Short mmCIF file of C-alpha atoms and ligand atoms in Angstrom, two decimals:
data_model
loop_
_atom_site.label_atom_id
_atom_site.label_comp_id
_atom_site.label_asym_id
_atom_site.label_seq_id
_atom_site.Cartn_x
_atom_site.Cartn_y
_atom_site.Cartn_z
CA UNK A 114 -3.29 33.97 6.18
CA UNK A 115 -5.05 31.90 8.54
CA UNK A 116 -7.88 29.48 7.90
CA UNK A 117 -9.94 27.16 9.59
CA UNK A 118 -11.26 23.40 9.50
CA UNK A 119 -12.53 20.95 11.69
CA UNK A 120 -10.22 18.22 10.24
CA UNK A 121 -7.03 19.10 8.71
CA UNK A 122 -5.47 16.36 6.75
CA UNK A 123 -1.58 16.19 5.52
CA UNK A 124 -1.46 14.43 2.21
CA UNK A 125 -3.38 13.72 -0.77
CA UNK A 126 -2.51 9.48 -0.98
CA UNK A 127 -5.13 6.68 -0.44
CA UNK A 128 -5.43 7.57 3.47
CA UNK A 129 -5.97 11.07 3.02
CA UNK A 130 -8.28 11.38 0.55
CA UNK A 131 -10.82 8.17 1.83
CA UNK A 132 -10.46 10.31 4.94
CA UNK A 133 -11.85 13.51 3.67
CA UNK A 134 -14.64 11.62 2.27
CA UNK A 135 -15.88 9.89 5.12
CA UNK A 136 -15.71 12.97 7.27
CA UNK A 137 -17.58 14.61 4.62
CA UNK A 138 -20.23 11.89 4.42
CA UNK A 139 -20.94 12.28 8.08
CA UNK A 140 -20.80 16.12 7.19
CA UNK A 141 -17.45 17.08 9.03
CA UNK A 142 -15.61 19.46 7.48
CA UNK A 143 -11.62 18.85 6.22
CA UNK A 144 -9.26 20.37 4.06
CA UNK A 145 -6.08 18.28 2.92
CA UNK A 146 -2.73 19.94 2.11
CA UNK A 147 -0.92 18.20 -0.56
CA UNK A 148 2.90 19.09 -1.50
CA UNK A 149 2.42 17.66 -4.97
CA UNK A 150 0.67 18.43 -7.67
CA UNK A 151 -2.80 16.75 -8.97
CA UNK A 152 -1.07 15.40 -12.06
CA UNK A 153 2.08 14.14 -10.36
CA UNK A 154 -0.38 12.70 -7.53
CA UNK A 155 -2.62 11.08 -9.96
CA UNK A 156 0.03 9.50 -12.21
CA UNK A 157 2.29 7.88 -9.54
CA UNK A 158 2.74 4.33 -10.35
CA UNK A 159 2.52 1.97 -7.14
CA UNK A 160 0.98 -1.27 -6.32
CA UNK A 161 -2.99 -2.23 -6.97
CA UNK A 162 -4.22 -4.70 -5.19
CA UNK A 163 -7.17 -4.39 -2.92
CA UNK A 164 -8.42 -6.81 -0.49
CA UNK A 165 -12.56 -7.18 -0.28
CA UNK A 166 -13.23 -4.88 2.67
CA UNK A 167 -10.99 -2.07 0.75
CA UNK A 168 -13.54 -2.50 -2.12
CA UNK A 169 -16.72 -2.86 0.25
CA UNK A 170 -15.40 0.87 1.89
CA UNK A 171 -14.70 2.62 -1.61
CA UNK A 172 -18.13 1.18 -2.45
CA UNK A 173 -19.87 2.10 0.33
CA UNK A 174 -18.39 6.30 -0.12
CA UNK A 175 -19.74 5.81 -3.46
CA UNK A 176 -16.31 6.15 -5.12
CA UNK A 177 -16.39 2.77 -6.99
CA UNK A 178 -17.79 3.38 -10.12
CA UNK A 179 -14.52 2.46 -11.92
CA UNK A 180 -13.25 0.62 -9.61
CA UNK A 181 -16.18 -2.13 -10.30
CA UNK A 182 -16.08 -1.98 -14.01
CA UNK A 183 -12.60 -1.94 -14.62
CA UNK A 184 -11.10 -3.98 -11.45
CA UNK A 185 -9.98 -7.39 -12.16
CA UNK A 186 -11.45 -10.05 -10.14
CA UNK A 187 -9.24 -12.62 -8.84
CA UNK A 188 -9.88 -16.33 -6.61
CA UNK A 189 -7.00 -17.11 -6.39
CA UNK A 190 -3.17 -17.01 -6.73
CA UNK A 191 -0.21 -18.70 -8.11
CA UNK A 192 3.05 -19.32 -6.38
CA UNK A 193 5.43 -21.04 -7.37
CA UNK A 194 9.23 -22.37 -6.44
CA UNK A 195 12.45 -23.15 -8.60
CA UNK A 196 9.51 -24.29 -11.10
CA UNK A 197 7.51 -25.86 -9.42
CA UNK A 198 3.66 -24.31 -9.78
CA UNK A 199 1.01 -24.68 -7.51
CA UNK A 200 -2.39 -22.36 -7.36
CA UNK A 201 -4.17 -21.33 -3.93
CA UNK A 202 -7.84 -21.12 -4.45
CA UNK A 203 -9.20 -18.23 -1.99
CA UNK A 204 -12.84 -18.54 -2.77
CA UNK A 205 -12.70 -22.33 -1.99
CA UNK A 206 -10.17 -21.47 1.49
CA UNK A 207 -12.16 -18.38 2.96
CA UNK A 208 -15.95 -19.03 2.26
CA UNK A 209 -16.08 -17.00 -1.46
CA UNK A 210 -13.39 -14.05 -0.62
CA UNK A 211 -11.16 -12.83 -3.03
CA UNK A 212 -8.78 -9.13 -3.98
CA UNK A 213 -9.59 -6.79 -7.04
CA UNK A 214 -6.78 -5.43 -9.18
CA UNK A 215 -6.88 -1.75 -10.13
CA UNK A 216 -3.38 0.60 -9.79
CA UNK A 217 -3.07 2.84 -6.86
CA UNK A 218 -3.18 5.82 -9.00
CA UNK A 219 -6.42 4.72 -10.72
CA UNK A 220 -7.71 4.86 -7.50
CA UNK A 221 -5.96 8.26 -6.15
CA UNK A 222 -7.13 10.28 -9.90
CA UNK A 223 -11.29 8.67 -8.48
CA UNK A 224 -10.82 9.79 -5.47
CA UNK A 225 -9.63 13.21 -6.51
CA UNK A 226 -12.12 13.58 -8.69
CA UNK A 227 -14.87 12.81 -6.21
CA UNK A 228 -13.53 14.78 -3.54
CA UNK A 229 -13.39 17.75 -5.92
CA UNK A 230 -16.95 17.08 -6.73
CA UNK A 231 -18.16 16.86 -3.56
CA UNK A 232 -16.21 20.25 -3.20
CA UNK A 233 -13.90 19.00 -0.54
CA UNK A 234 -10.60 21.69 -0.64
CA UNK A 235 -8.05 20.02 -1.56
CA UNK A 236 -4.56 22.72 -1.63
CA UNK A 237 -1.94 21.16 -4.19
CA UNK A 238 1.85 21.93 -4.47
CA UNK A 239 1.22 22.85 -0.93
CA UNK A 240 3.91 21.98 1.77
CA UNK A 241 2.80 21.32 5.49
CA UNK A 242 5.55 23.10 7.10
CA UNK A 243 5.63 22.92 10.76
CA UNK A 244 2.73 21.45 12.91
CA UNK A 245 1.74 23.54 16.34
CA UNK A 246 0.02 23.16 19.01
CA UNK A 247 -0.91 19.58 18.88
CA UNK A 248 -0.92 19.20 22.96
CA UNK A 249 -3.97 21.53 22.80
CA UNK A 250 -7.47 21.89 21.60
CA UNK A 251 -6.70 23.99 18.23
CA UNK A 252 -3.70 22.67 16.64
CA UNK A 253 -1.91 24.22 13.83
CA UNK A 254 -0.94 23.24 10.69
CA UNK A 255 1.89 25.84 8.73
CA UNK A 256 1.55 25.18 5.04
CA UNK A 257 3.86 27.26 2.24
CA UNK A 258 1.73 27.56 -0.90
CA UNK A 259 2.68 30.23 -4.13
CA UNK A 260 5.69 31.22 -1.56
CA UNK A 261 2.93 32.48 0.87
CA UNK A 262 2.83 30.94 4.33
CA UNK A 263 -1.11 29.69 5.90
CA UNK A 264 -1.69 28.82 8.75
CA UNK A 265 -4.77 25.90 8.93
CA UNK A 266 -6.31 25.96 12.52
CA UNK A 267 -8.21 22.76 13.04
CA UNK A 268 -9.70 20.82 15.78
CA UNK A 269 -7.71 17.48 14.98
CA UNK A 270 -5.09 17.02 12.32
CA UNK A 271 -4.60 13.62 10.57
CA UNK A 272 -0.97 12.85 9.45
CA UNK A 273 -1.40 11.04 6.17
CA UNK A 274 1.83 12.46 4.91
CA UNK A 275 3.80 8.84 4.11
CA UNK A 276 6.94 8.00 5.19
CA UNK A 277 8.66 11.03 4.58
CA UNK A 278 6.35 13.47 5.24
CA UNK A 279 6.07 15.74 8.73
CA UNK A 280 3.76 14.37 10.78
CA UNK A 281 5.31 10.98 12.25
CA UNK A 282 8.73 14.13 12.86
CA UNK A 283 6.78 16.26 14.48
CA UNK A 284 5.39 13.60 17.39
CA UNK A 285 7.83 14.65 20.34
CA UNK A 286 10.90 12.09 21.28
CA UNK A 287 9.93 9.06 23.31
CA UNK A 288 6.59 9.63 22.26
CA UNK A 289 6.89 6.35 19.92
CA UNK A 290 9.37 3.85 19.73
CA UNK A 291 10.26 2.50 16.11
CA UNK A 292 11.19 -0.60 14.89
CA UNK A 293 13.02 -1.21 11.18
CA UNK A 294 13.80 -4.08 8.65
CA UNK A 295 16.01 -3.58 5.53
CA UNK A 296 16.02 -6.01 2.92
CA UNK A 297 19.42 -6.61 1.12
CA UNK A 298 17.34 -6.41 -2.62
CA UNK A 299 15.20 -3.54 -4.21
CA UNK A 300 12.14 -4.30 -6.67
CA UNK A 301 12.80 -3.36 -10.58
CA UNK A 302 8.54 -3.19 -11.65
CA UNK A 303 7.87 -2.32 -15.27
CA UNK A 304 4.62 -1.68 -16.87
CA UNK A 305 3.74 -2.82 -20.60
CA UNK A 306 1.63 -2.90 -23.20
CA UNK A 307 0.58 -6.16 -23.33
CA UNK A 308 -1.79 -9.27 -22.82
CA UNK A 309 -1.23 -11.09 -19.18
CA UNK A 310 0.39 -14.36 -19.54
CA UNK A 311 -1.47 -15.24 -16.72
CA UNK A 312 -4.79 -15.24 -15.61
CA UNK A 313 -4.32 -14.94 -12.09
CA UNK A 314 -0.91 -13.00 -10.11
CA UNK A 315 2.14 -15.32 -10.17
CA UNK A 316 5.07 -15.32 -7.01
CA UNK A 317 8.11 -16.84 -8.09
CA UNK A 318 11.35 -17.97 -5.98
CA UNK A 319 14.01 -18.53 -9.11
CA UNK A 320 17.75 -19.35 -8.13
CA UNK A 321 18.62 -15.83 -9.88
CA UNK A 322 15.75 -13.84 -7.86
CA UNK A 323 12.28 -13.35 -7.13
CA UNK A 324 9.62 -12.36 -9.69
CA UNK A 325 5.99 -11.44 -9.94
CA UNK A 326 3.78 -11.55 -12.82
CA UNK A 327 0.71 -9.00 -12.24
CA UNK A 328 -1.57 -7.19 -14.85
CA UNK A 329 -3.52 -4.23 -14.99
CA UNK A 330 -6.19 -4.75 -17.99
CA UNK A 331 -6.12 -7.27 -21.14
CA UNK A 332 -3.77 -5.01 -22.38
CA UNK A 333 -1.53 -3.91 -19.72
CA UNK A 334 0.55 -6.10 -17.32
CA UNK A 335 2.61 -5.08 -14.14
CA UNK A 336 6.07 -6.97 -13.49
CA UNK A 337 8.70 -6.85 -10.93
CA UNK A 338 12.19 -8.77 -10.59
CA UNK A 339 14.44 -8.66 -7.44
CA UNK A 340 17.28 -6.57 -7.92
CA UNK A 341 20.35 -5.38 -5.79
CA UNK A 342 19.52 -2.46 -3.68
CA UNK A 343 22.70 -0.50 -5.54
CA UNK A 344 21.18 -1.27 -8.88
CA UNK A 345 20.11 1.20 -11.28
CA UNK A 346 17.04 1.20 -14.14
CA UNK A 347 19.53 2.07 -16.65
CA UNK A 348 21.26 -1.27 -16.40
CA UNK A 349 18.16 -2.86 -17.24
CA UNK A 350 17.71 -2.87 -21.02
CA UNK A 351 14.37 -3.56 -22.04
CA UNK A 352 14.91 -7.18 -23.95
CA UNK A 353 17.26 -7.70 -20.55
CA UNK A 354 14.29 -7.05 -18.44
CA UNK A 355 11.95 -9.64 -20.33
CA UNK A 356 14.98 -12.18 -20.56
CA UNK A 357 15.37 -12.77 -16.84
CA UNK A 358 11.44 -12.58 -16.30
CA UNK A 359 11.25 -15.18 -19.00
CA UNK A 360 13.88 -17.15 -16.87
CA UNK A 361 12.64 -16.66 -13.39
CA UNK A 362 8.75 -17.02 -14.42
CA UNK A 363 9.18 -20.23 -16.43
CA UNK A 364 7.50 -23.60 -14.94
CA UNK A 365 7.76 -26.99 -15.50
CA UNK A 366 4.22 -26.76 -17.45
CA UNK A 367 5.16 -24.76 -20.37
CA UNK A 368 5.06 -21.22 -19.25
CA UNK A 369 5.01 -18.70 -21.71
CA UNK A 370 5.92 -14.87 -21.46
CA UNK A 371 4.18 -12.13 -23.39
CA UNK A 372 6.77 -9.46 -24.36
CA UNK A 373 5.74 -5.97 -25.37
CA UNK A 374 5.96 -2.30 -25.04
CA UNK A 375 7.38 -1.39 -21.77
CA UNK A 376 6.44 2.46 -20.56
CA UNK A 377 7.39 2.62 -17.38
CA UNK A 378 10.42 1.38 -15.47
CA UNK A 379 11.40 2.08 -11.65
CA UNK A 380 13.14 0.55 -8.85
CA UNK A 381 11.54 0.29 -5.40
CA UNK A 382 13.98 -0.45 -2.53
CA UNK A 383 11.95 -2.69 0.13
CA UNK A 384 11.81 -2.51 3.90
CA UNK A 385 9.43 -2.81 6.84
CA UNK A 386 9.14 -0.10 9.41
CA UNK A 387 6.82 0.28 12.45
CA UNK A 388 5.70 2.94 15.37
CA UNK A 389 3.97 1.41 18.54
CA UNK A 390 1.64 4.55 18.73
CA UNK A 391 0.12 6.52 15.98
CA UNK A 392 -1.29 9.63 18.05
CA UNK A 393 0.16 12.38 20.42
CA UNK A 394 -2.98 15.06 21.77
CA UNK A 395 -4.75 16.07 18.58
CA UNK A 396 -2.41 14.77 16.28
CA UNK A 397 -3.32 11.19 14.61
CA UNK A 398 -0.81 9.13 12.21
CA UNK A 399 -2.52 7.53 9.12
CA UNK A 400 -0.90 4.87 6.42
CA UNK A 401 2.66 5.26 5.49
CA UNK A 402 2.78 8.35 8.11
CA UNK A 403 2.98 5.11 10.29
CA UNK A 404 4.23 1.85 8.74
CA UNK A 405 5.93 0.90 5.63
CA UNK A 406 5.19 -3.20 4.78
CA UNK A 407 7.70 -4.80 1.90
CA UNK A 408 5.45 -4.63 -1.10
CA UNK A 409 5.13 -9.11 -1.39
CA UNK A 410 1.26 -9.37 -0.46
CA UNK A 411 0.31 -5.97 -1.61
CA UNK A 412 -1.01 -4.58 1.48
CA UNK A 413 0.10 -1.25 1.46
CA UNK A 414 -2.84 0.69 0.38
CA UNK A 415 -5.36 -2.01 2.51
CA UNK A 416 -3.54 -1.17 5.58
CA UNK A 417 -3.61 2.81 4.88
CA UNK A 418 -7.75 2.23 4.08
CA UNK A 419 -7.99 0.64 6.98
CA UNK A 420 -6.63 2.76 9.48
CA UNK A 421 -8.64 5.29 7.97
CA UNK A 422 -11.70 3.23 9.06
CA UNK A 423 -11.21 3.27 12.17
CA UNK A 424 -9.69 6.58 12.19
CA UNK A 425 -12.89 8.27 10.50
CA UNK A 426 -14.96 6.17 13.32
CA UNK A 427 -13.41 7.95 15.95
CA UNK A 428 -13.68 11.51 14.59
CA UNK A 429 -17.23 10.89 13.51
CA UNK A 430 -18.14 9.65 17.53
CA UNK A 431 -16.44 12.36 19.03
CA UNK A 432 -18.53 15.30 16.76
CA UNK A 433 -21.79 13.48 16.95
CA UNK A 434 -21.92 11.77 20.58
CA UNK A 435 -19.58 13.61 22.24
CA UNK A 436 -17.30 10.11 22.65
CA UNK A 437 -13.55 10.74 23.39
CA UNK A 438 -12.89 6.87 23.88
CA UNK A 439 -12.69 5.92 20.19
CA UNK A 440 -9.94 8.48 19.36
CA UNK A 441 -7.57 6.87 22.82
CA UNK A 442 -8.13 3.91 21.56
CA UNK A 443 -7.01 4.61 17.83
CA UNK A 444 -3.37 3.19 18.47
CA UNK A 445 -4.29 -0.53 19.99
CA UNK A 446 -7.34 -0.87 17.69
CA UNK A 447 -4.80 -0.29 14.49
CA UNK A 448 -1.73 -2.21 15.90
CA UNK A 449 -2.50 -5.49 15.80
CA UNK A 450 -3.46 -5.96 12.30
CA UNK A 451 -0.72 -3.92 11.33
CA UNK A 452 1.60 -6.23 13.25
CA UNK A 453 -0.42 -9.66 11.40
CA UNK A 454 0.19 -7.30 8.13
CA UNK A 455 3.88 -7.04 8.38
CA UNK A 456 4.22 -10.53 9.49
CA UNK A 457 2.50 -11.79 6.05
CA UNK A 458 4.52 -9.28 4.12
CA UNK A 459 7.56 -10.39 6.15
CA UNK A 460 6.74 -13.92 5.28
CA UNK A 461 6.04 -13.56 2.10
CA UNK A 462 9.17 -11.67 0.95
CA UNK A 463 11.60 -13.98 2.64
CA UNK A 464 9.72 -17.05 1.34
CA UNK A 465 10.18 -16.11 -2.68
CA UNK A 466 13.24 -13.93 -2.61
CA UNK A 467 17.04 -15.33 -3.21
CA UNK A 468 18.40 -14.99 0.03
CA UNK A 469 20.77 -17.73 0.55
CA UNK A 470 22.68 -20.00 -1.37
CA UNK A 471 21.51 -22.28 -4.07
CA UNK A 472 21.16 -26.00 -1.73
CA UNK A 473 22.75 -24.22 1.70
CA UNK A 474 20.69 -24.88 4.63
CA UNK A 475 18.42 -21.91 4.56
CA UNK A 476 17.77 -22.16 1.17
CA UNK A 477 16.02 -26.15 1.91
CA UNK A 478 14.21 -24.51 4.55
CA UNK A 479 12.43 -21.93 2.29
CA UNK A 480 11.79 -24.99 -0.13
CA UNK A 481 10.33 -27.26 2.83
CA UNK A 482 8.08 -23.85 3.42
CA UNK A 483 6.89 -23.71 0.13
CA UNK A 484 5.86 -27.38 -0.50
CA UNK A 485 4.51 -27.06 2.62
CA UNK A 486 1.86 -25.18 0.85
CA UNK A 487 1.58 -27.87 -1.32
CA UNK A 488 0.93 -30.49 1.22
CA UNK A 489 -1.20 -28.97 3.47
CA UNK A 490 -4.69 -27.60 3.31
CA UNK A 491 -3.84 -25.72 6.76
CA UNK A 492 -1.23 -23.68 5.43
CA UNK A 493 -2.89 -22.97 1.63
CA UNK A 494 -5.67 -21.55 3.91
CA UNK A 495 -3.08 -19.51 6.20
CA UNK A 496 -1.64 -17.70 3.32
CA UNK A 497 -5.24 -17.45 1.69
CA UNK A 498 -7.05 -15.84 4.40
CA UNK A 499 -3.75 -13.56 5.32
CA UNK A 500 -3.43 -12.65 1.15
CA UNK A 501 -7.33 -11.70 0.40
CA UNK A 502 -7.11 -10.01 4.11
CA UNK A 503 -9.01 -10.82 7.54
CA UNK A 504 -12.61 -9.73 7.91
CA UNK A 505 -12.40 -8.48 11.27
CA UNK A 506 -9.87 -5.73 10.76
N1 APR B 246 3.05 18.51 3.12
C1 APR B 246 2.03 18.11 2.32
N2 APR B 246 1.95 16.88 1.77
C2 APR B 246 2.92 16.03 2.03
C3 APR B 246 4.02 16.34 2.86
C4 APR B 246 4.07 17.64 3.41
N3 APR B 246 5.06 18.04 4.21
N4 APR B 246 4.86 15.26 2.93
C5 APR B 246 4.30 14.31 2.17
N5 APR B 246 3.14 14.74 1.62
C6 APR B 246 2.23 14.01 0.71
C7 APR B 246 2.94 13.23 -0.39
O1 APR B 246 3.23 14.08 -1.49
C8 APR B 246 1.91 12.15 -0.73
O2 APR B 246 1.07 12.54 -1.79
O3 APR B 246 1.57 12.99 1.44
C9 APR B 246 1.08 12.02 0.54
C10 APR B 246 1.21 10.65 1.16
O4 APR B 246 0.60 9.70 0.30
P1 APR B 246 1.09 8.18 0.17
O5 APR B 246 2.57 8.14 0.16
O6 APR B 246 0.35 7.61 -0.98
O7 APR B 246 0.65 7.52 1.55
P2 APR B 246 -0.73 6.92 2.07
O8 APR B 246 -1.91 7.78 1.72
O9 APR B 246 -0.47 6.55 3.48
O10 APR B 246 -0.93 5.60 1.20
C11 APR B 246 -0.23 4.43 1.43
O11 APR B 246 0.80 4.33 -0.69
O12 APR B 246 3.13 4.12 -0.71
C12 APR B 246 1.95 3.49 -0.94
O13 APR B 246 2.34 1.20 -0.47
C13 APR B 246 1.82 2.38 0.02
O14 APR B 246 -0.12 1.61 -0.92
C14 APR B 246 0.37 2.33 0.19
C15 APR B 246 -0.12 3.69 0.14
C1 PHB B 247 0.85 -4.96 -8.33
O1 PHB B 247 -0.04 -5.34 -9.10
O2 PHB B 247 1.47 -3.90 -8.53
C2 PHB B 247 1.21 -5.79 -7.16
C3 PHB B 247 0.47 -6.94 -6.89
C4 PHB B 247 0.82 -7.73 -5.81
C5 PHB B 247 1.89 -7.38 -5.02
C6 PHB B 247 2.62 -6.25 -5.28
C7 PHB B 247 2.29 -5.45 -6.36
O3 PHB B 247 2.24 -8.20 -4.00
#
């Protein structure tokens, strides 16, 4: 069967769905195709922190109901080094700025829902297929859904499909050139039932690994610990798990570790990956479709959001004044923040992690880094303004 959009959208994450709501705000009409289900899309456990101009967006598409009353607040951060604990105040570094907590998936079941209410279609356990035509004026998206094959004839198409999905595969050869970082350690993140220890996210380098306290409610906290990349969740007992965070989290202030319930468990492997252009004719790269950052900072979903912005921009000025110039110029508006992004992430995941030896060379100059912090009201405002995200994105 064939059906017909002006906006067809691959992928039912963060980028997709702020996408179809913009459009749909300015009265442009999309339809996303999503290969999962709702439920498994809603209940996908990732990261949740949002910097301000994430929040001021969800806000402004009216999709922050929740997001206001049960987002957590936060001014600042702690980090901390082989026990050593210092705090970076953002509201005192960037003129009042500061991130909101709230899981990923919070955010993905709000979005849903408002997309569903503002009768946006949105085709689950539907699989984009092959993508045609995207060197011409009406390009195709093939979609498999209840075994039948669609076909989805848009206008544009907007690949927010993640790192695995079609989209980025479907740009032709030498259209892009990519650039890669594996780390040599994986992230083991639990949930749990419990009270935060902390009040405010903790970073911690620890001779036996990195570790980060987070927290989703009063009741629920978030965790990770560096782990091998070959490392699996079953080796991780649950009194294991809370042993080494005890361990790696402790200060020289009397830290002290809440241990509870534990419901979820999974292992994230981290890397950094990167394409220097993000559209080929009508076909337009969103998110994870085009960049992975290593999970230290959290800027995953602020990056996707973003894009989005100016994404939405360009689709919006080329339907109501006729403007082609905003959709060229998609690629180098997006770049360079996504370049500033992976440089924080980069920075902040080989500042905390074990890398090197205990006392070898590298491992003093990751130390001098850190107090640097410490000493220097230059550098506490470098990682500030860089952690709660830059205004002009
Ligand atoms: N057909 C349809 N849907 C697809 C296909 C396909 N061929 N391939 C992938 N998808 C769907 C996935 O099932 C997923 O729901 O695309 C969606 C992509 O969503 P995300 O992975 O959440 O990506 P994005 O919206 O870019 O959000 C980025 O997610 O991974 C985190 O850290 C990342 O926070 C960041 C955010
Ligand atoms: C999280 O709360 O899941 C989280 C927070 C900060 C990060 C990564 C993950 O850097």
């Amino acid at each position: 069967m064939t059906h017909k959009t002006q906006v067809g959208i691959i992928g039912a994450g963060p980028a997709g769905l702020t996408l179809s709501l913009l459009l749909h705000q300015a009265g442009i009409q999309s339809v996303i195709i999503e290969y999962r289900s709702r439920d498994y899309a809603e209940s996908r456990v990732r990261a949740g922190l949002l910097e301000q101009n994430t929040v001021d967006l969800f806000n402004e598409l009216g999709a922050a109901e929740r997001l206001n009353k049960e987002g957590l607040q936060h001014q600042g951060v702690y980090l901390s080094f082989d026990g050593v604990r210092t705090r970076v105040p953002f509201n005192e570094l960037t003129g009042g700025r500061g991130i909101t907590i709230y899981g990923q998936q919070e955010m993905v079941k709000d979005l849903i829902k408002i997309n569903i209410e503002r009768e946006v279609p949105i085709h689950f356990e539907a699989t984009a297929t092959k993508l045609e035509d995207i060197d011409t004026a009406s390009p195709k998206i093939q979609y498999i859904q209840n075994e039948e094959t669609h076909v989805l004839e848009c206008d544009f198409i907007a690949g927010c499909d993640g790192y695995h999905g079609i989209s980025r595969k479907s740009m032709p050869t030498g259209s892009y050139n990519e650039f890669q970082k594996e780390y040599p350690f994986s992230w083991l993140g639990i949930l749990a039932h419990v009270a935060p220890s902390s009040d405010e996210l903790i970073y911690a380098y620890h001779e036996r690994g990195f570790a980060l306290h987070s927290l989703r409610s009063e009741t629920v906290s978030r965790l990770y610990i560096q782990v091998d990349n070959n490392d699996k969740v079953e080796n991780w007992p649950d009194k294991q798990i809370w042993d080494e965070l005890e361990i790696r989290l402790t200060d020289n202030k009397g830290f002290k570790l809440n241990r509870g319930e534990i419901f979820e468990k999974s292992i994230t492997p981290m890397r950094s990956f990167m394409i220097d252009n993000l559209q080929y004719g009508r076909l337009f790269l969103a998110g994870d479709a085009g960049h992975i950052v290593p999970p230290t900072g959290g800027k995953g979903l602020n990056l996707a959001v973003a894009d989005i912005k100016w994404l939405s921009a360009a689709f919006i000025d080329w339907y109501k004044n006729n403007k082609e110039e905003p959709l060229l110029s998609y690629t180098s508006n997006c770049l360079p923040r996504i370049w500033r992004a992976q440089d924080f992430s980069n920075f902040m995941t080989t500042l905390f992690h074990k890398q090197a030896a205990q006392g070898s060379f590298d491992y003093h100059l990751q130390k001098a880094k850190f107090n640097y912090i410490i000493q220097s009201v230059a550098q506490a405002t470098t990682i500030a303004e860089n952690y709660v995200g830059l205004k002009e994105i």
